[in-house]
Every structure is written in structure tokens, then in C-alpha cells.
């Protein structure tokens, strides 16, 4: 089934692969026959997207031109220095551009009304110099009809906003137009799309042990070499789109086209991405199109005095839990704004793709609120589905995959929507990957509620493999949400207070620390190997960051103490964090060699509940896990399909990873031609308590 999906074009404009596949949106039924009763819904969804693409072709000249809104709206500086400013504000009676350049005179620079509720003004250059100086503050001033009052707003398409928190939390719009000679010019091409996605999720501001907001420059200098050393080939950047409240983690967007000024100027972000490209690392943006900040003074809310310009009107346009505004994805100009926003980040900053936040909210009219998805297919079709939200995501994937064939798109969806990661030509929504959000929840639940001896090997394997095969999945052991204040990281759940007393190599290795290090490695390795077709780690979790994440806010006296990642810990040779860091590195680079993330589904040959042993094969490797809290097993017989001589390529018990080195390096394991656990051969191995070994044929080492 994966082959049909991979062979089919990710576009509504092409024929799907397969002799019996009809180009009407029902091709996904070949991947999943359980979708057969919903063929009419699939056809309707596909037809809806086709109609919109036809409409855009006829009225805008195609998606390519339609998504270049940033070349027409906002501030456009011509080669001769003329500046044109254009905005969509149909409710305004009159509009004016104001700012430093005209002494904030509300009437000095009137704008002309165009068709479809647009306003524009052109400011001629003087002696080739723009009429608005670089870094000047600007706003649009409008007269609205309900009361005749004047309102001032930050331009919706502006590419730079700045906040002086000492003066006000409200942002200022900034005209950003540095001299061409001073602009950063990328030196490296985009790397090719990785076969295996090993993702390092990061937040620029917290990427330092220092008590401050870290910068793009800091990240480029300190973090990218670290990420490359660890073996990750994808960086997923959070909180880049400008957000007024730092503690929102970047999920309440005010200015969609502005890179956060907290971390430095735009060119520093361009340099960050270019530096990553130079190391062969692709960079994804955590894009938030599921909702927007409700701020009116420096956001899109009530932009032209109405609550329905970019959003649905009234209660339909408000998210009950997030206290934010919800886009109207069925509006022509909203689609222009959002699709152009994607294009902008790809073209202007050279991002390589997106992780779409809050996709569940976009897919359903109930936004996932108060809904426990059972997996019943009736939940994915019918009146609870937001057809316009589905349309937007299909158009976004159509645009991105046609213009940027190497682009990666990831969906954060908790519902399990079928065909989310199926090619558009088959009737899917077109994402490359979805996130396996049940996996980290399982680990936290077990650590809170179960004794180690109660861990269920069958349930563990089921959760790790319970995904829509044929749709690629990103697995992760713990999420950034679990790092937030009030929760704990996995290592904190495992070791608790002893992280502060016994993580030094000069102290005794207590049973608590030994257990914590052992299970931390086992959890991450089995998640990496079984959980999906990609792997994600939130920064700091690779070495077991000991503390939660809490941004400066009124409730903690605006402290930065927890708004940082303590990378000094794994770098200290006297602390045991280094062992987890080195294990993570070995895990990533071993995957780079053997490619299990893009290999076929694993074959699990053993789930022994009494021994707490799991054995499986994937990518030609033999994986053996012993989760037993007290027992080691000598001469343990495990099945393997391929005969030959094997050696260990990854051992969680290696002394370099804080283990005891109980399996000698270079040990050779010979298969016996005797069927075992449904495999043609067996080998006998020593598997110490709470350890795992990964074996490979000698010829591959």
C-alpha cells in the first residue's frame, strides 16, 4: 500500500498510480477498504478542492500567482525607490498610512480605495531614496462606519514588528528595508529531502543555559554544530512567527509574515537556516495557521473594525480553550493570505517545509474540544468535519509539493483522520508525515501508574505500531508539552530528586539513577525503531534535561530560570548526562547508516510478558530488548530470518553510555539453522537487565 501512495503524485492535477485507480478522490479506498462506505464524502472533498483550484486558475492565474500575495500586499519597494503599500480592509470608509515618515499626521498620506475592499498608496522616491526610512515605525489609520471613529492597526502583511516591553507590551510596525549591500545572501543550496527524518525540535529563545532570551546568532554558533554532532538531519523551529506573549510558546501569532524580533534581525534567521543547509540539515517552520491571537492593537483581530475580516463571525470564530480567533478558510482573501504566508517563509527565508500546528482544530467544526476520538470512521466524515479547513490543507499541500518538490509537511493531529498523509491524487490531504501523539502519553501514564514489573510488552508494541501503515508517522518519546511547568520530563519521572544529588560520576550509582538511565535509553531506542517512519526529539530531552520549562511571566516574577536548556550538563565530563547524550548520538548515526526509519515495517517475533523481552527485525537488524526490572538472561534464544554471523552495532549497556559493558565489543553471534519464534534461524545472546542490543550481519559493519 505504501508503494501505491509513493508512486502517486501529490497533486490534484495528476492521475494517480495504479491501473484501477480513478481520479475522483476515492483512490484512498485501495489503501484502506474501510473507507469504502465514505466514497461520496471523498468525492465531494476532492471535487471541492478541484473547484477552488479552477476558480483560482480563472481569477488569479493559478496557485503560483495567487500565493505571491506578499509581492502585492504590504510594503513593496520598487527598484527606483518608490514604495507601494496595499491592504485589504473592506469595512473602512477611509484609510491613511501614518508613521515616523510623516510625523504621524493622520491625514497626510491618504490611501485610494481599489476593487474588492483593497486600499493602496504609492510614495514616490526622492533622488532614488525611499520616502520611508529603514526601521521607521508605521501604521494604517482607518475611519470605520459604525461610529466614524479612527482606528490604528499594524499592517497585516508587515515583515517586521518590534516590542519595547519597558514601554508597552504592544508591538510597533517597522518598515524593514535595509540597503541591498547589507542583506544576507545564502551560500548553500537546500539539502535534498532526507529519506529518514531525524528531527530536532527547538526553540531559539531557550537554546542556552544563560538567563536570557537566546538569539538567532547564538543558535547558529552553538546549537547547529551540536545538532549536527548528534546526527539529526532536520531542525524544527518553534516560535518564529511573531507572537506578543513570550510565554505562549509561539502559539498566539500576531504578525504572520514577521520573524520574531526577540531573537534578532531577519538576516540572522536567514544565516541560521543557511548554516544548517551547509551541514546538510533541512529546517522546518512550526507554522500556526490553526488560529490567531485575539489582539486587536497589534494583531489581525478587528483589523478593519469587524470581527469577520480574516475570521468567522461571532462564536464560530472563537476558540473556547485557546482564547483566540479562528480563520475562515472558505474566504478567497483568507486563502490568499495563508497560502502566501507559506510561500513567503519558503522564498524569503529558505525554509524546507512546515510542521502544521493544531491540525485537529482545522479539520473539525468542534475543533477537537470535548471529543474523544474512538477511531470509528463515522467521526471523520459528516457534519463535524470543517470542509473548508480540509480544503485549505489540501491547497497548502498542493502548492508546496508542486513548487518545492523536496518540501516536507507534517500534521499535528490527535484524531487519526484517515488519508491525512496520502497523496492528493488518491484523494488524500497530502501531508508527508503525521505525529504519533499517543506514544508519549503512554510512557507518562505508565511511569505515573505502573510498577516496572507491570509494563505490558504487548501493549507497548501495539501502541508503537498502531498507526495507519501506508501513511508515514513521526514517533517521539516525549513532547515539548510534557516539558512545560507542572509536568516532568521522562528522566525527571524516572529519577526525581536524585537528579540533583547523584548525577555526578563522583557519586555512587544508585538503583534509582541506574534504573533511570537504563529505561531512558530503552524508551528512546524502541520508540525510534518501532514507532514510525521518522523520529522527533525536543531539545534537551536527548540528555534527560532535569527541569521543566516555564517562560518568564507574572506568576514567576518574570524569571528566566526555567526558560533555558542547560547544555552545560551533557558537556560536563563529571556528570552522567553525557552518557545519555552520547547514546542519542550513537542512535541517530546508526540509523543514518542502516536507515530503519525508511525501511519496511518491523517484524516482531517475540513479546514475552514474563521475561519482559521484545524481539523484532527491521532494516536487516535484529533488535533485542529486556525491560525486566531484576533479571538478566544468558544464552537467551531469539529467532532471526537471515542466517549468518552477527555483531552488536548498538548496545545500551556500553560503558560509553553509562552502562556496565557486560557484552564484550566484537562478540560474534552465529545463527543456528533451526526455526524459532516463527523465524528460520536462531541466535543465543546475553541480555542484561534493562538493556537492549541491536545486531547486524558482520558483512554490513
XYZ file of C-alpha atoms in Angstrom:
701
model
C 0.000 0.000 0.000
C 2.905 2.334 0.751
C 4.089 1.707 -2.801
C 0.822 2.970 -4.314
C 0.946 6.108 -2.189
C 4.602 6.774 -3.014
C 4.019 6.199 -6.731
C 1.030 8.564 -6.901
C 1.607 12.258 -7.479
C 0.880 14.607 -4.605
C -1.334 16.848 -6.718
C -4.998 17.008 -7.653
C -3.910 17.873 -11.200
C -2.274 14.488 -11.936
C -3.573 10.958 -12.441
C -2.971 8.578 -9.511
C -0.859 5.468 -9.937
C -2.475 2.054 -10.289
C -4.452 0.627 -13.186
C -7.734 0.536 -11.280
C -7.433 3.920 -9.553
C -9.940 6.570 -10.591
C -9.022 10.255 -10.300
C -12.089 11.185 -8.272
C -10.779 11.157 -4.704
C -11.625 7.531 -3.969
C -8.177 6.080 -4.653
C -7.542 6.031 -0.906
C -10.015 3.150 -0.651
C -7.367 0.908 -2.222
C -5.120 1.766 0.717
C -7.888 1.358 3.274
C -11.008 -0.616 2.274
C -12.754 0.558 5.476
C -13.162 3.897 3.705
C -15.424 2.329 1.077
C -18.723 3.453 2.720
C -17.493 7.058 2.568
C -16.741 7.260 -1.147
C -19.291 10.034 -1.680
C -17.680 12.153 1.045
C -14.262 11.536 -0.504
C -15.550 12.528 -3.953
C -17.155 15.653 -2.506
C -13.937 16.688 -0.766
C -11.903 16.118 -3.904
C -14.423 17.992 -6.050
C -14.440 20.907 -3.598
C -10.673 21.260 -3.966
C -10.894 20.931 -7.753
C -13.476 23.725 -7.915
C -11.338 26.046 -5.827
C -8.255 25.348 -7.917
C -10.297 26.062 -11.066
C -11.594 29.286 -9.514
C -8.080 30.385 -8.582
C -6.857 29.489 -12.078
C -9.591 31.602 -13.677
C -9.469 34.613 -11.341
C -5.828 34.713 -10.257
C -3.856 32.891 -12.941
C -3.174 29.816 -10.816
C -1.893 28.905 -7.366
C 1.594 30.116 -8.213
C 0.464 33.710 -8.782
C -2.212 33.543 -6.077
C 0.384 32.613 -3.445
C 2.582 35.618 -4.264
C 0.385 37.962 -2.243
C 3.424 39.332 -0.416
C 4.585 40.753 -3.762
C 1.410 42.846 -3.976
C 0.233 43.444 -0.400
C 2.083 45.137 2.419
C 5.074 47.334 1.586
C 6.595 46.820 -1.853
C 9.777 48.754 -2.656
C 10.463 49.219 -6.374
C 13.942 49.282 -7.875
C 13.631 53.065 -8.323
C 12.876 53.539 -4.623
C 9.110 54.041 -4.935
C 7.102 52.408 -2.161
C 3.604 50.966 -2.678
C 1.592 49.957 0.367
C -1.574 47.884 -0.118
C -4.016 46.454 2.418
C -7.336 44.584 2.438
C -9.844 46.391 4.685
C -13.320 46.384 3.063
C -15.107 47.861 6.087
C -13.023 51.047 6.151
C -14.593 54.281 4.901
C -11.215 55.951 4.536
C -7.634 54.765 5.079
C -4.314 56.541 5.657
C -0.707 55.482 6.044
C 0.904 57.065 9.102
C 4.284 56.819 10.745
C 7.601 58.434 11.523
C 7.938 59.436 7.874
C 5.008 61.902 8.028
C 5.153 62.860 11.688
C 2.179 60.578 12.451
C -0.117 63.037 10.691
C -3.397 61.135 10.413
C -4.446 62.895 7.208
C -1.138 63.480 5.413
C -0.992 60.265 3.373
C -4.464 59.129 2.252
C -4.896 55.781 0.520
C -7.051 55.080 -2.534
C -9.815 52.502 -2.476
C -9.500 49.742 -5.069
C -11.795 46.861 -6.003
C -12.645 44.120 -3.501
C -12.089 46.270 -0.426
C -8.418 46.959 -1.022
C -6.614 50.207 -0.277
C -3.287 51.403 -1.661
C -0.909 54.333 -1.765
C 2.349 54.904 -3.626
C 5.068 57.114 -2.166
C 7.479 58.302 -4.881
C 11.180 58.191 -4.142
C 13.193 61.365 -3.743
C 16.508 61.273 -5.644
C 16.255 57.491 -5.702
C 15.794 57.272 -1.936
C 12.617 55.725 -0.471
C 10.240 58.174 1.231
C 10.187 55.929 4.322
C 13.498 55.305 6.030
C 14.641 51.820 7.011
C 13.445 50.889 10.559
C 10.770 53.628 10.629
C 7.611 52.893 12.593
C 4.397 52.704 10.559
C 0.668 52.001 10.931
C -2.516 52.113 8.906
C -5.180 54.507 10.170
C -8.801 53.881 9.173
C -12.151 55.549 9.615
C -14.841 52.934 10.285
C -18.543 53.410 9.525
C -20.232 52.204 12.720
C -19.092 55.175 14.793
C -16.928 57.205 12.455
C -14.020 56.695 14.826
C -10.396 56.347 13.776
C -8.595 53.080 14.459
C -4.906 52.375 14.020
C -3.545 48.948 13.148
C -0.227 47.320 12.328
C -0.237 46.340 8.620
C -1.357 42.721 8.235
C 1.419 41.794 5.781
C 4.246 43.574 7.593
C 7.546 41.697 7.786
C 8.974 43.317 10.918
C 7.427 44.233 14.252
C 9.260 45.142 17.438
C 8.341 45.299 21.091
C 9.822 47.547 23.752
C 8.471 45.793 26.825
C 9.780 48.580 29.066
C 7.391 50.959 27.313
C 4.475 48.718 26.362
C 3.718 45.075 25.553
C 2.093 46.275 22.311
C 4.208 45.818 19.205
C 5.191 48.534 16.735
C 5.087 48.000 12.994
C 8.516 48.602 11.433
C 9.287 49.350 7.779
C 12.168 46.975 7.068
C 14.233 47.870 4.018
C 17.990 47.503 4.624
C 20.398 48.540 1.856
C 20.854 45.728 -0.656
C 24.583 45.620 0.024
C 23.897 44.738 3.669
C 21.423 41.925 3.051
C 22.393 38.327 3.749
C 22.883 36.234 0.625
C 22.552 32.446 1.155
C 25.650 30.465 0.269
C 24.256 26.937 0.276
C 21.508 25.199 -1.718
C 18.690 23.424 0.047
C 19.765 19.890 1.004
C 17.838 17.018 -0.580
C 14.777 15.715 1.239
C 16.048 13.127 3.735
C 14.935 9.523 3.338
C 14.796 9.247 7.112
C 13.596 12.271 9.073
C 15.514 12.581 12.357
C 14.030 15.776 13.740
C 15.446 18.066 16.412
C 12.634 20.327 17.653
C 13.996 23.584 19.048
C 13.004 26.997 20.378
C 15.627 29.650 19.674
C 14.914 31.692 22.805
C 15.546 28.877 25.299
C 18.557 27.386 23.496
C 21.141 28.458 26.047
C 21.933 27.816 29.720
C 22.079 31.585 30.260
C 19.270 33.525 31.967
C 18.153 35.472 28.892
C 16.472 35.181 25.521
C 18.902 33.407 23.226
C 19.318 34.780 19.681
C 19.434 33.510 16.126
C 23.180 34.204 16.188
C 23.570 32.146 19.363
C 21.654 29.272 17.814
C 23.752 29.371 14.654
C 27.002 29.358 16.599
C 26.163 26.956 19.418
C 23.181 24.790 18.525
C 23.581 23.868 14.859
C 27.012 22.252 15.392
C 25.560 20.397 18.403
C 22.585 19.162 16.395
C 24.876 18.047 13.576
C 27.149 16.254 16.049
C 24.163 14.334 17.400
C 23.201 13.178 13.909
C 19.866 14.889 13.365
C 19.135 15.904 9.778
C 16.032 18.065 10.351
C 15.589 21.073 12.642
C 12.027 22.058 13.505
C 11.954 25.644 14.749
C 9.207 26.776 17.104
C 8.023 30.304 17.931
C 9.465 32.003 14.826
C 6.249 33.700 13.666
C 5.873 36.837 15.783
C 3.823 36.464 18.945
C 3.201 39.145 21.546
C 3.363 36.929 24.624
C 6.666 35.067 25.009
C 5.111 32.516 27.385
C 2.641 31.401 24.683
C 5.486 29.214 23.318
C 4.869 30.894 19.955
C 1.301 29.682 19.525
C -0.575 33.019 19.627
C 0.509 34.712 16.396
C 0.122 38.450 15.877
C 2.122 39.134 12.710
C 2.231 36.155 10.356
C 4.911 37.480 7.990
C 7.298 38.734 10.690
C 10.121 36.625 12.119
C 10.255 37.145 15.868
C 12.333 40.210 16.678
C 13.136 38.835 20.153
C 15.856 36.702 18.643
C 17.437 39.274 16.315
C 17.010 40.775 12.837
C 15.624 38.800 9.868
C 19.004 38.252 8.231
C 20.224 36.427 11.328
C 17.444 33.880 10.791
C 18.443 33.607 7.134
C 22.026 32.932 8.206
C 20.837 30.299 10.706
C 18.960 28.389 8.017
C 21.791 28.744 5.508
C 24.311 27.446 8.052
C 22.126 24.401 8.691
C 21.874 23.827 4.938
C 25.651 23.918 4.742
C 25.743 20.966 7.160
C 23.134 19.030 5.183
C 20.337 19.780 7.665
C 16.887 20.847 6.468
C 14.885 23.338 8.529
C 11.122 23.254 9.121
C 8.942 26.047 10.453
C 6.340 25.287 13.104
C 3.544 27.128 11.300
C 0.413 28.209 13.174
C -2.494 28.596 10.764
C -4.993 26.901 13.072
C -5.791 30.126 14.929
C -4.536 33.658 15.614
C -4.032 35.946 18.584
C -7.141 37.869 19.609
C -5.070 41.056 19.947
C -6.590 43.957 18.037
C -3.945 46.580 18.733
C -1.130 44.559 17.170
C -2.851 41.575 15.558
C -5.455 40.736 12.907
C -8.475 40.817 15.216
C -10.954 43.614 14.386
C -8.456 44.774 11.772
C -10.965 46.916 9.868
C -13.384 47.239 12.765
C -15.226 43.993 12.002
C -14.688 40.646 13.726
C -15.160 38.745 10.453
C -12.414 40.028 8.152
C -9.982 37.124 8.424
C -12.077 35.086 10.845
C -15.517 33.582 11.214
C -18.019 35.964 12.737
C -19.165 35.629 16.344
C -18.783 32.451 18.397
C -17.835 30.393 15.335
C -14.695 32.498 15.027
C -13.513 31.991 18.601
C -11.688 29.027 20.094
C -13.089 28.326 23.560
C -9.936 26.804 25.035
C -7.218 28.770 23.298
C -8.955 32.157 23.699
C -8.016 33.010 20.130
C -9.565 33.688 16.706
C -10.372 31.067 14.057
C -9.750 31.664 10.354
C -12.477 31.496 7.721
C -10.775 29.057 5.339
C -13.597 29.389 2.803
C -12.826 33.056 2.071
C -10.897 33.955 -1.078
C -8.707 36.616 0.568
C -8.031 34.492 3.657
C -6.782 31.720 1.389
C -4.548 34.245 -0.391
C -3.173 35.429 2.942
C -2.430 31.968 4.356
C -1.090 30.365 1.172
C 1.073 33.421 0.526
C 2.323 33.147 4.087
C 3.595 29.624 3.409
C 5.195 30.777 0.164
C 6.801 33.747 1.937
C 8.624 31.617 4.510
C 9.847 29.259 1.787
C 11.005 32.004 -0.600
C 12.231 34.707 1.762
C 13.928 32.547 4.382
C 14.585 29.264 2.528
C 12.719 27.063 4.976
C 12.328 23.482 3.741
C 8.805 22.790 4.927
C 6.388 23.020 7.801
C 5.017 21.295 10.847
C 1.367 22.401 10.851
C 0.211 23.053 14.397
C -3.320 22.335 15.606
C -4.483 20.426 12.534
C -7.255 18.737 14.531
C -8.806 22.133 15.195
C -8.696 22.888 11.468
C -10.284 19.595 10.432
C -13.380 19.679 12.626
C -16.075 22.203 13.476
C -15.838 21.114 17.127
C -12.038 21.685 16.953
C -11.479 18.525 18.997
C -12.902 20.190 22.104
C -14.642 17.681 24.364
C -14.225 14.968 21.767
C -12.619 11.621 22.486
C -11.869 10.032 19.133
C -12.664 6.321 19.245
C -11.287 5.535 15.802
C -14.742 4.979 14.336
C -14.715 6.119 10.717
C -18.009 7.957 11.100
C -16.106 10.525 13.203
C -14.000 11.534 10.196
C -16.849 12.360 7.838
C -20.120 14.228 8.046
C -21.237 17.491 9.637
C -18.469 17.602 12.255
C -15.823 17.962 9.538
C -14.869 21.503 8.525
C -14.820 21.078 4.760
C -13.157 24.463 4.277
C -10.425 23.571 6.771
C -9.780 20.334 4.877
C -9.772 22.322 1.631
C -7.153 24.748 2.909
C -4.836 21.926 3.987
C -5.240 20.238 0.589
C -4.458 23.505 -1.229
C -1.466 24.112 1.053
C -0.016 20.685 0.246
C -0.823 21.103 -3.449
C 1.022 24.421 -3.530
C 4.029 23.337 -1.507
C 4.656 19.990 -3.169
C 4.308 21.359 -6.684
C 6.541 24.409 -6.229
C 9.018 22.740 -3.862
C 9.295 19.007 -4.646
C 11.678 18.462 -1.719
C 9.328 20.117 0.762
C 8.296 18.299 3.975
C 4.893 18.797 5.598
C 3.956 17.308 8.974
C 0.471 17.321 10.526
C -0.168 17.554 14.257
C -3.474 15.703 14.516
C -4.793 13.808 17.525
C -7.898 12.446 15.777
C -6.335 9.882 13.459
C -8.035 11.328 10.355
C -7.657 8.713 7.563
C -5.774 9.710 4.397
C -4.176 12.723 6.065
C -0.801 11.565 4.732
C -1.985 10.110 1.440
C -1.177 11.685 -1.933
C -3.672 14.262 -3.199
C -4.160 12.403 -6.474
C -5.533 9.451 -4.477
C -7.936 11.692 -2.570
C -5.713 12.222 0.456
C -4.906 15.521 2.164
C -1.291 15.386 1.029
C 0.891 15.600 4.159
C 4.212 13.757 4.216
C 4.026 12.755 7.873
C 1.719 12.774 10.868
C 2.763 12.843 14.532
C 2.288 9.704 16.679
C 0.832 11.596 19.611
C -0.303 8.561 21.657
C 3.234 7.284 22.294
C 4.485 9.910 24.795
C 1.132 9.789 26.590
C 1.582 6.052 27.127
C 5.034 6.427 28.677
C 3.945 9.143 31.092
C 0.851 7.172 32.085
C 2.906 4.049 32.784
C 5.561 5.896 34.747
C 2.857 7.519 36.864
C 0.618 4.488 37.391
C 2.523 1.221 36.881
C 5.352 -0.618 38.560
C 8.091 -1.684 36.152
C 7.030 -5.329 36.505
C 3.548 -4.351 35.292
C 4.732 -2.975 31.954
C 2.866 -4.845 29.228
C 5.109 -5.789 26.303
C 2.134 -6.484 24.044
C 0.582 -3.099 24.810
C 3.945 -1.402 24.307
C 4.390 -2.939 20.858
C 0.751 -2.277 19.946
C 0.988 1.420 20.797
C 4.257 1.809 18.916
C 2.946 0.088 15.786
C -0.703 1.209 15.961
C -0.584 3.615 13.069
C -2.067 3.889 9.621
C 0.514 1.887 7.669
C 0.891 3.460 4.273
C 0.832 6.904 5.929
C 4.199 7.932 7.314
C 4.391 8.750 11.007
C 6.809 10.709 13.192
C 7.367 8.991 16.546
C 8.617 10.631 19.705
C 9.102 9.520 23.298
C 8.240 12.833 24.953
C 6.856 16.094 23.635
C 7.533 19.752 24.329
C 4.164 19.903 26.078
C 5.455 17.478 28.698
C 8.387 19.772 29.370
C 6.100 22.611 30.431
C 5.698 23.786 34.019
C 3.613 21.422 36.130
C 4.757 18.319 34.263
C 8.041 16.433 34.172
C 10.440 15.144 31.562
C 10.843 11.366 31.296
C 14.103 11.404 33.227
C 12.511 13.519 35.951
C 9.706 10.974 36.294
C 12.325 8.215 36.441
C 14.829 9.769 38.853
C 13.072 12.690 40.537
C 15.151 14.379 43.277
C 18.189 12.143 42.738
C 18.882 14.070 39.530
C 20.124 16.821 41.857
C 22.213 14.580 44.094
C 23.509 11.572 42.166
C 24.132 12.532 38.528
C 27.794 13.188 39.206
C 30.170 10.396 38.275
C 31.907 11.104 41.604
C 28.811 9.910 43.494
C 27.565 6.348 43.826
C 25.414 4.935 41.051
C 22.209 4.425 42.979
C 19.457 1.971 41.947
C 17.232 4.948 41.075
C 19.802 6.502 38.721
C 20.722 3.132 37.229
C 17.040 2.450 36.506
C 16.517 5.951 35.145
C 19.441 5.839 32.732
C 18.532 2.325 31.612
C 14.863 2.989 30.922
C 15.541 6.374 29.327
C 17.721 4.656 26.736
C 15.318 1.742 26.227
C 12.304 4.003 25.783
C 14.013 6.176 23.211
C 15.534 3.282 21.271
C 12.355 1.220 20.958
C 10.392 4.353 20.009
C 12.972 5.173 17.349
C 12.957 1.638 15.981
C 9.263 0.691 16.120
C 7.299 3.937 16.351
C 7.237 5.236 12.818
C 8.963 6.412 9.672
C 10.502 9.449 11.350
C 11.711 10.394 14.832
C 11.464 13.646 16.792
C 13.268 14.898 19.882
C 12.590 18.124 21.764
C 15.832 19.897 22.593
C 17.409 18.870 25.853
C 15.414 15.662 26.156
C 18.188 13.761 24.392
C 20.301 14.040 27.537
C 17.437 13.926 30.040
C 17.032 17.610 30.823
C 16.270 17.704 34.551
C 13.788 20.553 34.787
C 10.552 21.700 33.261
C 10.109 24.695 31.002
C 8.493 27.866 32.333
C 8.728 31.143 30.441
C 9.090 34.495 32.212
C 5.651 35.625 33.358
C 3.958 37.469 36.157
C 3.422 34.253 38.127
C 7.168 33.562 38.430
C 8.395 37.148 38.787
C 9.444 37.130 35.114
C 12.221 34.665 35.843
C 14.348 33.050 33.135
C 15.496 30.270 35.474
C 13.387 27.619 33.741
C 13.235 29.285 30.314
C 16.528 27.780 29.208
C 18.069 24.481 28.240
C 21.115 23.563 30.317
C 23.508 22.337 27.637
C 26.295 22.744 30.129
C 25.122 19.476 31.731
C 25.992 16.997 28.943
C 29.181 18.952 28.264
C 30.407 18.382 31.829
C 32.554 15.240 31.847
C 31.786 14.667 35.528
C 28.016 14.412 35.000
C 26.113 11.350 33.833
C 24.019 13.404 31.396
C 26.897 12.944 28.957
C 26.079 9.219 28.754
C 22.543 9.841 27.541
C 23.791 12.485 25.102
C 26.322 10.082 23.604
C 23.759 7.298 23.402
C 21.396 9.580 21.487
C 24.224 10.432 19.111
C 25.008 6.758 18.536
C 21.329 6.012 17.924
C 20.967 8.766 15.297
C 24.144 7.927 13.410
C 23.371 4.194 13.464
C 20.020 4.989 11.856
C 21.849 7.119 9.289
C 23.878 4.018 8.371
C 21.117 1.397 8.329
C 18.046 3.525 7.531
C 15.429 1.733 9.595
C 13.103 4.746 9.561
C 12.544 4.403 5.833
C 12.651 0.597 5.874
C 9.626 -1.675 5.761
C 7.515 -2.284 8.847
C 9.225 -4.274 11.598
C 8.505 -7.955 12.125
C 8.006 -8.611 15.827
C 8.839 -12.225 16.666
C 8.648 -12.121 20.470
C 6.674 -10.254 23.132
C 7.415 -12.263 26.284
C 5.358 -10.915 29.197
C 7.064 -12.884 31.961
C 10.593 -12.149 30.757
C 9.669 -8.602 29.629
C 11.583 -9.240 26.406
C 10.747 -7.851 22.951
C 12.478 -9.050 19.791
C 11.960 -7.791 16.258
C 13.703 -7.276 12.928
C 13.768 -4.118 10.865
C 16.141 -2.890 8.134
C 18.117 -6.133 8.362
C 18.876 -5.528 12.052
C 17.927 -7.751 14.977
C 16.628 -5.811 17.981
C 16.509 -7.392 21.449
C 15.065 -5.508 24.449
C 14.998 -6.661 28.061
C 12.633 -4.471 30.127
C 12.752 -6.807 33.139
C 13.434 -4.818 36.343
C 15.548 -7.506 38.044
C 16.504 -10.334 35.663
C 19.277 -10.729 33.131
C 19.158 -13.561 30.608
C 22.174 -15.606 29.469
C 22.066 -17.733 26.314
C 18.642 -16.276 25.524
C 17.367 -17.796 22.301
C 15.840 -15.394 19.751
C 14.620 -16.011 16.232
C 16.067 -14.338 13.144
C 15.160 -14.792 9.487
C 18.538 -14.158 7.855
C 21.281 -16.655 8.643
C 24.884 -15.581 9.135
C 27.275 -14.101 11.661
C 26.088 -11.083 13.635
C 27.773 -8.431 15.756
C 26.465 -5.730 18.064
C 26.122 -2.317 16.432
C 24.291 -0.653 19.319
C 24.356 -1.626 22.992
C 22.592 0.450 25.642
C 24.870 -1.209 28.227
C 28.034 0.178 26.613
C 30.219 1.946 29.191
C 30.279 4.995 26.887
C 26.556 5.282 27.593
C 26.745 4.807 31.366
C 26.324 1.037 31.228
C 28.455 -1.813 32.547
C 29.782 -3.234 29.274
C 28.527 -6.714 30.015
C 28.601 -7.728 26.337
C 32.141 -7.580 25.007
C 32.599 -5.474 21.896
C 33.341 -7.538 18.823
C 31.480 -10.582 20.115
C 30.312 -12.721 17.195
C 26.887 -14.348 17.202
C 26.364 -17.360 14.923
C 22.926 -18.400 13.747
C 21.664 -21.966 14.038
C 19.564 -23.393 11.231
C 16.560 -24.186 13.399
C 13.238 -22.365 13.307
C 12.421 -20.305 16.388
C 9.528 -17.923 17.119
C 8.402 -18.161 13.519
C 11.821 -17.279 12.074
C 14.084 -19.629 10.084
C 17.089 -19.404 12.445
C 18.018 -18.533 15.994
C 20.920 -16.973 17.860
C 21.672 -17.053 21.559
C 22.538 -13.824 23.310
C 23.201 -12.356 26.723
C 20.714 -9.595 27.562
C 21.389 -7.921 30.911
C 18.612 -6.363 32.965
C 17.121 -3.163 31.480
C 19.309 -3.203 28.362
C 18.929 -3.631 24.625
C 21.282 -4.795 21.907
C 20.979 -4.317 18.170
C 22.708 -6.901 15.972
C 23.737 -6.583 12.336
C 25.241 -9.019 9.887
C 29.002 -8.813 10.029
C 29.137 -8.047 6.322
C 27.265 -4.750 6.861
C 29.538 -3.386 9.586
